[in-house]
Coordinates of C-alpha atoms in Angstrom, one line a residue:
X1 CA 36.6 -42.3 17.5
X2 CA 37.1 -45.6 15.6
X3 CA 34.9 -46.6 12.7
X4 CA 34.3 -49.9 14.6
X5 CA 32.5 -47.8 17.2
X6 CA 30.7 -45.4 14.8
X7 CA 27.6 -46.3 12.8
X8 CA 28.5 -45.6 9.2
X9 CA 25.9 -46.4 6.5
X10 CA 27.0 -45.1 3.1
X11 CA 25.4 -45.6 -0.3
X12 CA 26.8 -45.8 -3.8
X13 CA 23.6 -44.3 -5.3
X14 CA 21.2 -41.8 -3.8
X15 CA 17.5 -42.8 -3.4
X16 CA 15.3 -41.6 -6.3
X17 CA 13.5 -39.1 -4.1
X18 CA 16.6 -36.9 -3.8
X19 CA 16.7 -34.0 -6.2
X20 CA 19.3 -31.5 -5.0
X21 CA 22.9 -32.4 -4.9
X22 CA 23.2 -31.8 -1.1
X23 CA 20.2 -34.0 -0.5
X24 CA 21.8 -36.8 -2.5
X25 CA 25.1 -36.5 -0.8
X26 CA 23.6 -36.3 2.7
X27 CA 21.7 -39.5 2.1
X28 CA 24.6 -41.3 0.4
X29 CA 27.0 -40.3 3.3
X30 CA 24.5 -41.6 5.8
X31 CA 24.1 -38.2 7.5
X32 CA 20.3 -38.3 7.5
X33 CA 17.6 -40.9 7.0
X34 CA 14.2 -40.1 5.7
X35 CA 11.2 -40.9 8.0
X36 CA 8.5 -39.2 6.0
X37 CA 7.8 -36.3 3.7
X38 CA 10.1 -33.5 5.0
X39 CA 11.0 -35.5 8.1
X40 CA 14.6 -36.7 8.6
X41 CA 16.5 -38.5 11.4
X42 CA 19.9 -37.1 12.0
X43 CA 22.2 -40.1 12.1
X44 CA 25.3 -40.1 14.4
X45 CA 27.7 -38.7 11.7
X46 CA 25.2 -36.0 10.6
X47 CA 24.5 -35.0 14.2
X48 CA 28.2 -34.4 14.9
X49 CA 28.1 -31.9 12.0
X50 CA 24.9 -30.3 13.2
X51 CA 26.3 -29.9 16.7
X52 CA 29.4 -28.2 15.4
X53 CA 27.3 -25.7 13.6
X54 CA 25.2 -25.1 16.8
X55 CA 28.4 -24.6 18.8
X56 CA 29.6 -21.8 16.5
X57 CA 26.2 -20.2 16.6
X58 CA 26.0 -20.3 20.4
X59 CA 29.5 -19.0 20.8
X60 CA 28.8 -15.9 18.7
X61 CA 25.4 -15.3 20.2
X62 CA 26.9 -15.4 23.7
X63 CA 29.7 -13.1 22.6
X64 CA 27.0 -10.7 21.3
X65 CA 25.4 -10.5 24.7
X66 CA 22.3 -12.7 24.0
X67 CA 21.1 -15.1 26.7
X68 CA 20.0 -18.6 25.9
X69 CA 16.6 -20.0 27.0
X70 CA 14.4 -22.8 25.6
X71 CA 10.7 -22.2 24.9
X72 CA 8.0 -24.9 24.4
X73 CA 7.6 -26.2 20.8
X74 CA 3.9 -26.5 21.3
X75 CA 2.1 -23.2 21.7
X76 CA -1.5 -22.3 22.8
X77 CA -3.7 -20.8 20.2
X78 CA -4.7 -17.9 22.5
X79 CA -1.3 -16.2 22.0
X80 CA -1.5 -16.3 18.2
X81 CA -5.1 -15.1 18.3
X82 CA -3.9 -12.0 20.2
X83 CA -1.7 -11.0 17.3
X84 CA -4.2 -12.1 14.7
X85 CA -1.8 -14.6 13.1
X86 CA -3.8 -17.7 14.1
X87 CA -6.0 -17.3 11.0
X88 CA -3.6 -15.5 8.7
X89 CA -0.4 -17.5 9.1
X90 CA -1.7 -20.0 6.6
X91 CA -1.6 -23.8 6.2
X92 CA 2.1 -23.9 7.0
X93 CA 1.0 -23.9 10.7
X94 CA 0.3 -27.4 12.1
X95 CA -2.7 -27.0 14.4
X96 CA -3.4 -29.6 17.0
X97 CA -6.1 -30.2 19.7
X98 CA -5.6 -31.7 23.1
X99 CA -7.9 -34.0 25.0
X100 CA -9.8 -31.0 26.4
X101 CA -10.5 -29.7 22.9
X102 CA -8.1 -26.8 23.5
X103 CA -6.2 -25.6 20.4
X104 CA -2.5 -25.5 20.0
X105 CA 0.1 -25.3 17.2
X106 CA 3.5 -26.8 16.8
X107 CA 5.5 -23.6 16.7
X108 CA 6.7 -22.4 13.3
X109 CA 8.3 -19.4 15.1
X110 CA 8.2 -17.9 18.6
X111 CA 7.4 -14.2 18.5
X112 CA 4.2 -14.6 20.5
X113 CA 5.7 -16.8 23.1
X114 CA 8.7 -14.6 23.8
X115 CA 6.5 -11.5 23.8
X116 CA 4.3 -13.1 26.4
X117 CA 7.4 -13.7 28.6
X118 CA 8.6 -10.1 28.2
X119 CA 5.3 -8.6 29.1
X120 CA 5.2 -10.8 32.3
X121 CA 8.8 -10.3 33.4
X122 CA 9.9 -6.8 32.2
X123 CA 8.3 -3.9 33.9
X124 CA 10.8 -1.0 33.8
X125 CA 13.2 0.6 31.3
X126 CA 16.0 -0.4 33.8
X127 CA 15.5 -4.0 32.6
X128 CA 16.1 -3.1 29.0
X129 CA 17.7 -3.9 26.6
X130 CA 17.6 -7.7 26.7
X131 CA 18.2 -10.3 24.0
X132 CA 17.0 -13.9 24.4
X133 CA 17.8 -16.8 22.0
X134 CA 17.2 -20.5 21.6
X135 CA 18.2 -23.4 19.4
X136 CA 15.2 -25.5 18.9
X137 CA 13.1 -27.6 16.5
X138 CA 10.5 -25.8 14.4
X139 CA 7.7 -27.2 12.2
X140 CA 6.2 -25.7 9.1
X141 CA 3.9 -27.8 7.0
X142 CA 5.5 -27.1 3.6
X143 CA 3.1 -27.7 0.7
X144 CA 6.0 -29.5 -1.1
X145 CA 8.8 -30.5 1.1
X146 CA 11.9 -31.0 -1.0
X147 CA 15.7 -30.8 -1.1
X148 CA 16.2 -32.7 2.1
X149 CA 17.1 -30.5 5.0
X150 CA 17.0 -27.4 2.8
X151 CA 13.2 -27.3 2.8
X152 CA 12.1 -29.8 5.4
X153 CA 8.9 -29.6 7.5
X154 CA 10.8 -30.1 10.7
X155 CA 14.1 -28.3 11.1
X156 CA 16.5 -26.9 13.6
X157 CA 16.6 -23.1 14.0
X158 CA 18.3 -20.5 16.2
X159 CA 15.9 -17.7 16.9
X160 CA 16.6 -14.7 19.0
X161 CA 14.4 -11.8 20.1
X162 CA 15.5 -8.5 21.6
X163 CA 13.5 -6.0 23.6
X164 CA 14.3 -2.3 23.8
X165 CA 13.2 1.0 25.4
X166 CA 13.6 3.0 22.1
X167 CA 14.5 2.7 18.4
X168 CA 18.1 3.7 18.9
X169 CA 18.7 0.8 21.3
X170 CA 17.0 -1.6 18.8
X171 CA 19.2 -0.3 15.9
X172 CA 22.3 -0.7 18.1
X173 CA 21.5 -4.4 18.9
X174 CA 20.5 -5.0 15.2
X175 CA 24.0 -3.8 14.2
X176 CA 25.5 -6.1 16.8
X177 CA 23.5 -9.1 15.5
X178 CA 24.4 -8.2 11.9
X179 CA 28.1 -8.4 13.0
X180 CA 27.5 -11.7 14.9
X181 CA 25.9 -13.3 12.0
X182 CA 28.7 -12.3 9.7
X183 CA 31.2 -13.9 12.2
X184 CA 29.1 -17.1 12.3
X185 CA 29.1 -17.6 8.6
X186 CA 32.8 -16.6 8.2
X187 CA 33.8 -19.0 11.0
X188 CA 31.9 -21.8 9.3
X189 CA 33.9 -21.2 6.1
X190 CA 31.0 -20.2 3.9
X191 CA 30.9 -17.7 1.0
X192 CA 27.9 -15.5 1.8
X193 CA 26.4 -12.1 1.3
X194 CA 24.1 -10.1 3.5
X195 CA 21.4 -8.5 1.5
X196 CA 18.6 -6.0 2.1
X197 CA 15.3 -7.9 2.1
X198 CA 11.6 -7.6 2.4
X199 CA 10.2 -8.1 5.9
X200 CA 7.4 -10.4 4.6
X201 CA 4.9 -12.0 7.0
X202 CA 7.1 -11.4 10.0
X203 CA 6.5 -7.7 9.7
X204 CA 8.6 -4.7 10.9
X205 CA 10.9 -2.2 9.3
X206 CA 14.6 -3.0 8.6
X207 CA 15.5 -6.5 7.4
X208 CA 18.6 -8.3 6.1
X209 CA 18.9 -11.8 4.7
X210 CA 22.2 -13.8 4.9
X211 CA 22.7 -16.0 1.8
X212 CA 25.2 -18.7 1.1
X213 CA 26.1 -18.2 -2.6
X214 CA 25.3 -21.4 -4.6
X215 CA 23.9 -22.2 -8.0
X216 CA 21.2 -24.3 -6.4
X217 CA 19.8 -21.3 -4.4
X218 CA 16.1 -20.6 -4.6
X219 CA 16.7 -16.9 -4.1
X220 CA 17.9 -14.5 -6.8
X221 CA 20.2 -11.9 -5.5
X222 CA 21.4 -8.6 -7.0
X223 CA 24.8 -7.2 -6.0
X224 CA 27.4 -4.7 -7.2
X225 CA 30.9 -6.1 -7.7
X226 CA 32.4 -2.6 -7.1
X227 CA 30.6 -1.7 -3.9
X228 CA 29.1 -3.4 -0.9
X229 CA 25.5 -3.2 -2.2
X230 CA 23.5 -6.4 -2.2
X231 CA 19.7 -7.0 -2.1
X232 CA 17.2 -9.7 -2.7
X233 CA 15.8 -9.2 -6.2
X234 CA 12.4 -8.7 -4.5
X235 CA 13.7 -5.5 -3.0
X236 CA 16.5 -4.2 -5.4
X237 CA 15.3 -1.0 -7.0
X238 CA 15.3 -0.7 -10.8
X239 CA 15.8 2.9 -11.8
X240 CA 14.0 4.6 -14.7
X241 CA 16.1 5.1 -17.9
X242 CA 18.2 8.2 -17.7
X243 CA 17.2 9.4 -21.2
X244 CA 13.8 11.0 -21.6
X245 CA 11.1 9.3 -23.7
X246 CA 11.8 9.8 -27.4
X247 CA 9.2 11.5 -29.6
X248 CA 6.9 9.3 -31.7
X249 CA 8.5 8.4 -35.1
X250 CA 6.1 5.6 -36.3
X251 CA 2.4 5.4 -37.0
X252 CA 0.5 2.8 -35.0
X253 CA -0.2 -0.2 -37.2
X254 CA -1.9 -3.6 -36.7
X255 CA 0.3 -6.5 -37.5
X256 CA -0.7 -10.2 -38.0
X257 CA 0.6 -12.5 -35.3
X258 CA -1.4 -15.7 -35.9
X259 CA 0.4 -17.9 -33.5
X260 CA 2.7 -15.5 -31.6
X261 CA 1.6 -14.8 -28.1
X262 CA 4.9 -14.5 -26.2
X263 CA 7.0 -11.3 -26.6
X264 CA 10.0 -13.4 -27.8
X265 CA 8.0 -14.8 -30.6
X266 CA 6.4 -11.5 -31.6
X267 CA 9.8 -9.8 -31.7
X268 CA 11.3 -12.6 -33.8
X269 CA 8.4 -12.4 -36.3
X270 CA 8.8 -8.6 -36.6
X271 CA 12.6 -8.7 -36.7
X272 CA 13.0 -6.4 -33.7
X273 CA 14.6 -6.7 -30.3
X274 CA 12.4 -7.9 -27.4
X275 CA 13.2 -4.7 -25.6
X276 CA 10.9 -3.0 -28.1
X277 CA 7.9 -5.0 -26.9
X278 CA 5.6 -4.4 -24.0
X279 CA 3.6 -7.1 -22.2
X280 CA 0.4 -6.6 -20.3
X281 CA -0.3 -8.7 -17.2
X282 CA -3.9 -8.8 -16.0
X283 CA -4.4 -8.6 -12.2
X284 CA -7.4 -8.5 -9.9
X285 CA -7.4 -6.9 -6.5
X286 CA -9.3 -8.2 -3.5
X287 CA -11.9 -5.4 -4.1
X288 CA -12.5 -7.0 -7.5
X289 CA -10.7 -4.2 -9.5
X290 CA -9.3 -5.4 -12.9
X291 CA -5.8 -3.9 -13.4
X292 CA -3.2 -4.0 -16.2
X293 CA 0.5 -4.1 -15.3
X294 CA 2.8 -3.1 -18.2
X295 CA 6.4 -4.4 -18.4
X296 CA 9.0 -4.4 -21.1
X297 CA 9.0 -7.8 -22.9
X298 CA 12.2 -9.0 -21.4
X299 CA 11.4 -7.9 -17.9
X300 CA 9.6 -9.9 -15.2
X301 CA 6.9 -8.7 -12.7
X302 CA 8.1 -8.3 -9.1
X303 CA 5.1 -9.3 -7.0
X304 CA 6.5 -7.8 -3.9
X305 CA 7.0 -4.4 -5.5
X306 CA 3.6 -4.2 -7.1
X307 CA 1.9 -5.3 -3.9
X308 CA 3.2 -2.0 -2.4
X309 CA 1.4 0.1 -5.0
X310 CA -1.7 1.7 -3.6
X311 CA -4.7 -0.7 -3.7
X312 CA -2.5 -3.7 -4.7
X313 CA -1.6 -5.1 -1.3
X314 CA -3.3 -8.4 -1.9
X315 CA -3.8 -9.1 -5.6
X316 CA -4.0 -12.2 -7.8
X317 CA -3.6 -13.0 -11.5
X318 CA -6.7 -12.7 -13.5
X319 CA -8.3 -15.8 -14.9
X320 CA -8.8 -16.3 -18.7
X321 CA -12.5 -15.7 -18.2
X322 CA -11.9 -12.4 -16.4
X323 CA -9.5 -11.3 -19.2
X324 CA -12.1 -12.0 -21.9
X325 CA -14.8 -10.3 -19.9
X326 CA -12.8 -7.1 -19.4
X327 CA -10.9 -6.9 -22.7
X328 CA -13.0 -9.0 -25.1
X329 CA -9.9 -10.8 -26.1
X330 CA -8.1 -14.1 -25.3
X331 CA -4.9 -14.0 -23.3
X332 CA -1.7 -13.6 -25.4
X333 CA -3.0 -10.7 -27.4
X334 CA -4.0 -8.2 -24.7
X335 CA -2.6 -4.7 -24.4
X336 CA -3.4 -1.2 -23.1
X337 CA -4.7 0.5 -26.2
X338 CA -8.4 1.1 -26.5
X339 CA -9.4 -0.3 -23.2
X340 CA -12.2 0.8 -20.9
X341 CA -11.2 4.0 -19.1
X342 CA -12.1 2.4 -15.8
X343 CA -9.3 -0.1 -16.1
X344 CA -6.3 1.1 -14.1
X345 CA -2.9 0.8 -15.8
X346 CA 0.3 0.5 -13.8
X347 CA 3.4 0.9 -16.0
X348 CA 6.9 0.0 -15.0
X349 CA 9.3 2.9 -15.1
X350 CA 11.0 1.5 -18.1
X351 CA 7.8 1.1 -20.1
X352 CA 6.8 4.7 -19.3
X353 CA 9.9 5.9 -21.0
X354 CA 9.3 3.8 -24.2
X355 CA 8.1 5.1 -27.6
X356 CA 7.1 3.3 -30.8
X357 CA 6.7 0.0 -28.9
X358 CA 4.8 -3.2 -29.8
X359 CA 2.0 -4.6 -27.7
X360 CA -1.1 -6.7 -27.9
X361 CA -4.0 -5.2 -29.9
X362 CA -6.8 -6.7 -27.8
X363 CA -7.9 -8.6 -30.9
X364 CA -7.2 -12.3 -31.6
X365 CA -4.0 -12.9 -33.6
X366 CA -3.1 -9.2 -33.8
X367 CA -0.5 -7.0 -32.2
X368 CA 0.1 -3.2 -32.6
X369 CA 3.4 -1.6 -33.6
X370 CA 4.5 2.0 -33.3
X371 CA 2.5 2.6 -30.1
X372 CA 3.1 5.8 -28.1
X373 CA 1.7 7.1 -24.9
X374 CA -0.2 10.4 -25.2
X375 CA -1.1 9.8 -28.8
X376 CA -2.4 6.3 -29.0
X377 CA -3.4 5.7 -25.4
X378 CA -3.5 7.8 -22.2
X379 CA -0.5 8.1 -19.9
X380 CA -0.5 5.3 -17.3
X381 CA -2.5 5.9 -14.2
X382 CA 0.5 4.9 -12.1
X383 CA 4.2 4.7 -13.0
X384 CA 6.3 2.7 -10.5
X385 CA 9.2 0.3 -10.1
X386 CA 7.4 -3.1 -10.5
X387 CA 10.0 -5.3 -12.2
X388 CA 12.9 -7.5 -11.2
X389 CA 16.3 -5.9 -11.8
X390 CA 18.5 -7.6 -14.5
X391 CA 22.2 -7.8 -15.1
X392 CA 23.6 -4.4 -16.1
X393 CA 21.0 -2.3 -14.3
X394 CA 22.4 0.8 -12.5
X395 CA 23.2 0.0 -8.9
X396 CA 20.8 1.8 -6.6
X397 CA 23.5 2.9 -4.2
X398 CA 24.4 5.8 -6.4
X399 CA 28.1 4.9 -6.7
X400 CA 28.1 4.4 -10.4
X401 CA 28.3 0.6 -10.5
X402 CA 26.1 -1.9 -12.3
X403 CA 24.2 -4.9 -10.9
X404 CA 25.0 -8.6 -11.3
X405 CA 22.7 -11.4 -10.4
X406 CA 23.6 -14.6 -8.5
X407 CA 21.8 -17.4 -6.7
X408 CA 21.7 -17.7 -2.9
X409 CA 20.4 -20.0 -0.2
X410 CA 18.9 -18.1 2.7
X411 CA 20.5 -19.3 6.0
X412 CA 19.8 -16.3 8.2
X413 CA 17.4 -13.3 8.5
X414 CA 17.3 -10.4 10.9
X415 CA 14.4 -8.0 11.4
X416 CA 13.6 -4.8 13.2
X417 CA 10.1 -5.8 14.3
X418 CA 9.5 -2.5 16.1
X419 CA 6.2 -2.6 18.0
X420 CA 4.1 -4.9 15.9
X421 CA 3.9 -7.7 18.5
X422 CA 4.3 -5.6 21.6
X423 CA 1.3 -3.4 20.7
X424 CA -0.8 -6.4 19.8
X425 CA 0.0 -8.2 23.0
X426 CA 0.2 -5.1 25.3
X427 CA 3.8 -5.7 26.0
X428 CA 4.7 -2.4 27.8
X429 CA 7.2 -1.0 30.3
X430 CA 7.5 2.1 32.4
X431 CA 9.9 4.6 30.7
X432 CA 12.0 7.2 32.5
X433 CA 8.9 9.5 32.5
X434 CA 7.0 6.8 34.3
X435 CA 4.8 6.3 31.2
X436 CA 3.7 2.9 29.9
X437 CA 5.3 2.4 26.4
X438 CA 5.3 -0.5 24.0
X439 CA 8.7 -2.2 23.8
X440 CA 10.7 -2.0 20.6
X441 CA 11.5 -5.5 19.3
X442 CA 14.1 -7.2 17.1
X443 CA 14.0 -10.8 15.7
X444 CA 17.0 -12.8 14.5
X445 CA 16.9 -16.3 12.9
X446 CA 19.5 -18.7 11.6
X447 CA 18.5 -22.0 9.9
X448 CA 21.0 -24.3 11.7
X449 CA 20.0 -27.5 9.9
X450 CA 19.7 -25.6 6.6
X451 CA 23.3 -24.4 6.9
X452 CA 24.5 -28.1 6.6
X453 CA 22.8 -28.5 3.3
X454 CA 23.9 -25.1 2.0
X455 CA 27.5 -25.8 2.9
X456 CA 27.4 -29.0 0.8
X457 CA 26.0 -27.1 -2.1
X458 CA 29.0 -24.8 -1.9
X459 CA 31.6 -27.5 -1.1
X460 CA 31.6 -30.7 -3.1
X461 CA 33.1 -32.5 -6.0
X462 CA 32.5 -35.7 -8.0
X463 CA 33.7 -37.8 -5.1
X464 CA 31.5 -36.3 -2.4
X465 CA 31.4 -33.6 0.3
X466 CA 34.3 -31.3 1.1
X467 CA 33.5 -29.9 4.6
X468 CA 34.9 -26.6 5.8
X469 CA 37.1 -27.3 8.8
X470 CA 34.7 -25.8 11.4
X471 CA 31.8 -28.1 10.2
X472 CA 33.6 -31.3 9.5
X473 CA 32.5 -34.4 11.6
X474 CA 36.2 -35.1 12.2
X475 CA 39.3 -33.1 11.3
X476 CA 41.4 -36.1 10.3
X477 CA 40.8 -39.6 9.1
X478 CA 43.4 -42.2 9.7
X479 CA 42.9 -45.0 7.1
X480 CA 44.7 -48.2 8.2
X481 CA 45.0 -50.4 5.2
X482 CA 45.3 -54.0 6.4
X483 CA 44.6 -53.2 10.0
X484 CA 43.4 -56.7 10.7
X485 CA 46.2 -58.4 8.7
X486 CA 49.4 -56.5 9.6
X487 CA 50.7 -56.1 13.1
X488 CA 52.9 -53.2 11.9
X489 CA 49.9 -51.3 10.4
X490 CA 47.8 -52.0 13.5
X491 CA 50.5 -50.8 15.9
X492 CA 51.3 -47.6 13.9
X493 CA 47.6 -46.8 13.5
X494 CA 46.8 -47.3 17.1
X495 CA 49.8 -45.1 18.2
X496 CA 49.0 -42.4 15.8
X497 CA 45.4 -42.4 16.9
X498 CA 46.5 -42.1 20.5
X499 CA 48.9 -39.3 19.7
X500 CA 46.4 -37.3 17.7
X501 CA 43.7 -37.8 20.4
X502 CA 46.1 -36.7 23.2
X503 CA 46.9 -33.6 21.1
X504 CA 43.2 -32.6 21.0
X505 CA 42.7 -33.4 17.3
X506 CA 39.3 -34.7 16.4
X507 CA 40.3 -37.9 14.6
X508 CA 38.5 -40.9 13.1
X509 CA 40.5 -44.1 12.8
X510 CA 39.2 -46.3 10.0
X511 CA 39.9 -49.7 11.4
X512 CA 37.4 -51.6 9.3
X513 CA 38.3 -54.8 7.5
X514 CA 37.4 -53.4 4.1
X515 CA 39.1 -53.0 0.7
X516 CA 41.3 -49.9 0.5
X517 CA 39.2 -48.5 -2.4
X518 CA 36.0 -48.8 -0.3
X519 CA 37.7 -47.1 2.7
X520 CA 39.0 -44.2 0.6
X521 CA 35.7 -43.8 -1.2
X522 CA 33.8 -43.6 2.1
X523 CA 36.2 -41.0 3.6
X524 CA 36.0 -38.9 0.5
X525 CA 32.2 -39.1 0.4
X526 CA 31.9 -38.2 4.0
X527 CA 34.2 -35.2 3.4
X528 CA 36.8 -35.3 6.2
X529 CA 39.3 -32.5 5.4
X530 CA 42.5 -34.4 6.0
X531 CA 43.4 -38.1 5.5
X532 CA 46.5 -40.1 6.6
X533 CA 46.9 -43.5 5.1
X534 CA 49.0 -46.2 6.9
X535 CA 50.0 -49.2 4.9
X536 CA 52.8 -51.8 4.9
X537 CA 54.5 -50.5 1.8
X538 CA 54.9 -46.9 3.0
X539 CA 55.7 -48.1 6.6
X540 CA 58.6 -50.1 5.3
X541 CA 60.2 -46.7 4.4
X542 CA 59.1 -45.1 7.7
X543 CA 56.4 -43.1 5.9
X544 CA 52.7 -42.5 5.7
X545 CA 50.6 -41.0 2.9
X546 CA 48.7 -37.7 3.3
X547 CA 45.9 -36.3 1.2
X548 CA 44.0 -33.0 1.7
X549 CA 40.3 -33.6 0.7
X550 CA 40.1 -30.3 -1.1
X551 CA 43.4 -30.4 -2.9
X552 CA 43.3 -34.2 -3.6
X553 CA 47.1 -34.6 -4.2
X554 CA 48.9 -37.3 -2.2
X555 CA 52.2 -36.7 -0.5
X556 CA 54.4 -38.8 1.7
X557 CA 55.4 -37.7 5.1
X558 CA 57.7 -39.3 7.7
X559 CA 55.8 -41.3 10.3
X560 CA 57.5 -39.5 13.2
X561 CA 56.5 -36.1 11.8
X562 CA 52.8 -36.9 11.1
X563 CA 51.5 -35.3 14.3
X564 CA 53.4 -32.0 13.8
X565 CA 52.5 -32.0 10.1
X566 CA 48.8 -32.4 10.8
X567 CA 48.8 -29.8 13.5
X568 CA 50.2 -27.3 10.9
X569 CA 47.5 -28.3 8.4
X570 CA 44.6 -27.7 10.8
X571 CA 46.0 -24.7 12.6

C-alpha cells in the first residue's frame, strides 16, 4: 500500500485524557480515535494490526480443533436469569429493553448463550467433546474506563467454550487450549507467563491466566526464577515460617504513640523493624459479625484468600463507627489484646508464629510492645494464609526456590467450568449407560484488542512503537525522499515497491510530499519493523539506506540486493 492511499493521522502530542504509555502511542500513531468514555474507533492502520492478531488467534484455535461460530451480541435476560447471574453480575452489565418491554443485555460474556445452544443440539455422548469459539465484540460498563483499549467498555474478545462427557475429557481439552494459548502469544512475539489464578465470578475449578509482562500491568504476579512456578498474587500460597514460635522474652508494656498510627511510623518511633509489628484490620461479614484480621506490619491482606475462610465469603471493611462501637477505640490504635471474647480473630500464618510483637492497645495514642499469644491474649480463633506473598517467600512448589514479583497485563484466561452452567440450565446428554448427565464445560478467553495495547507496553522506545513482526501493520516501509521532485527516486521507489509486493512482502511506500524528518518520525512512531530509505545521494552510488526499527542503526545496502536483503531480515 502507498501512504497516498492510506489514511494516516499522527500527532506530536497525545491528548490529555491518555494516561498509559500504550494509550498515548495508539492515539499519537492514529491507530484509534476516541468516541466516548471507553469507546474507540479502530482506524485503518490500527485495524490492520487488530486483524493480524485475530488471524494468529484463529489459526491456533483451528489447529487446536475448535470450531468458529458467531453468537449474538445482544442476549435475552431469560438465559441469565436461569443461571442467577442477571442480578449478581453487577453494574458492569449493560441492560436494555426493547419496544415490547422485554429485557436484554449487551453481552459481557457468552456462557449462557453457548450453553443454550449445547442443550438444544447435543443429545448423546457420541457428539462429545466439542469446542466452539468466536471473535466478537463484548461490552462491560467499567466504572472507570481508562488506559485506552486496555480497559475499554467495548472490546474485541476471542471466547471459546468446550463441552465434554467427563472430567478427563475436559482436562485433556484444557491442556490442549493451554498449549494453543502459549503458541498464540509466542507467535505474536510477546514475553508472557501463564499463572495459576482464581476462578472469580466465572466459577469452576482449574484456572490459568496468561499475562504479558510489563511494568504497567495491573496484576501482580509471583514466579520462581528457578522453576516453572507462577501464580497471580491472589492465589500464590505464603507458607508459615519454618521455625517454631519463640518463647516470650519481654513483658507486655504500653508505649506512647501520640501521632503514630501506621506500622511504619510505630516501628520508626520504637527503633525496631516493621516485621516486629502486627496490624489489625477490622472486617464485617454479611451476617453482621465483627472480625479482626491480623497481619505482620509489612504484609498486605489478600482479599481473595480471606474470603475463602469459613464465614468470610462476602465481607467488607468495617467503618470507623463500627470500629469504635466494638473496640471503644479510634482506628489506628486497634489490636487483639483485651477485646470481647465474641470477636473472631483470624491471624495470618506469619503472625501466629510471632512473639514479643507490637500492636495497637485499643486505647487512643497507645500501642503495646512485648505482646505474646497464650500469655497476653488467647490463641487466634483461625490461623490461615491471608496475605500476599512478597519477594523472597519460599516457592510453594516445594523445589527449594524463592518467589519474585513482577507486573503483568492479563491477555488470556482459561477455566475448567465443570457443571456450573450445565446444571443451572439443564444442559444434559445421554451417556453410555443411557443416563442423563450434565455436560462438563471449559471456557477459554483471549482479549484480542487488549493484546495490541499490551504489546506496545512491552515494545516501545522514546520514538514510538516497536511492533513484533507478527503484529506489525506492515513488514517494511519504503521512505522515498523527494518522490515528487526526483525522477530517479520515484522510479527506484516504484520498482522496489513492485518487487517487494510481487515477493509477498507486506510493504508500505511512503510517497508523501513531506520533509524527510517528518516521514522518518511517522514511520518510527507507527513502529514498522524495517525501513528502506531511497534518496538521490545514496542512489548516485547505487545504494539505499536500511534501518531496523528495534536496532536503530543505519546501514547502506546495494539497490539491486535490497529485495534479498529484506527477505533475509523478515524470514
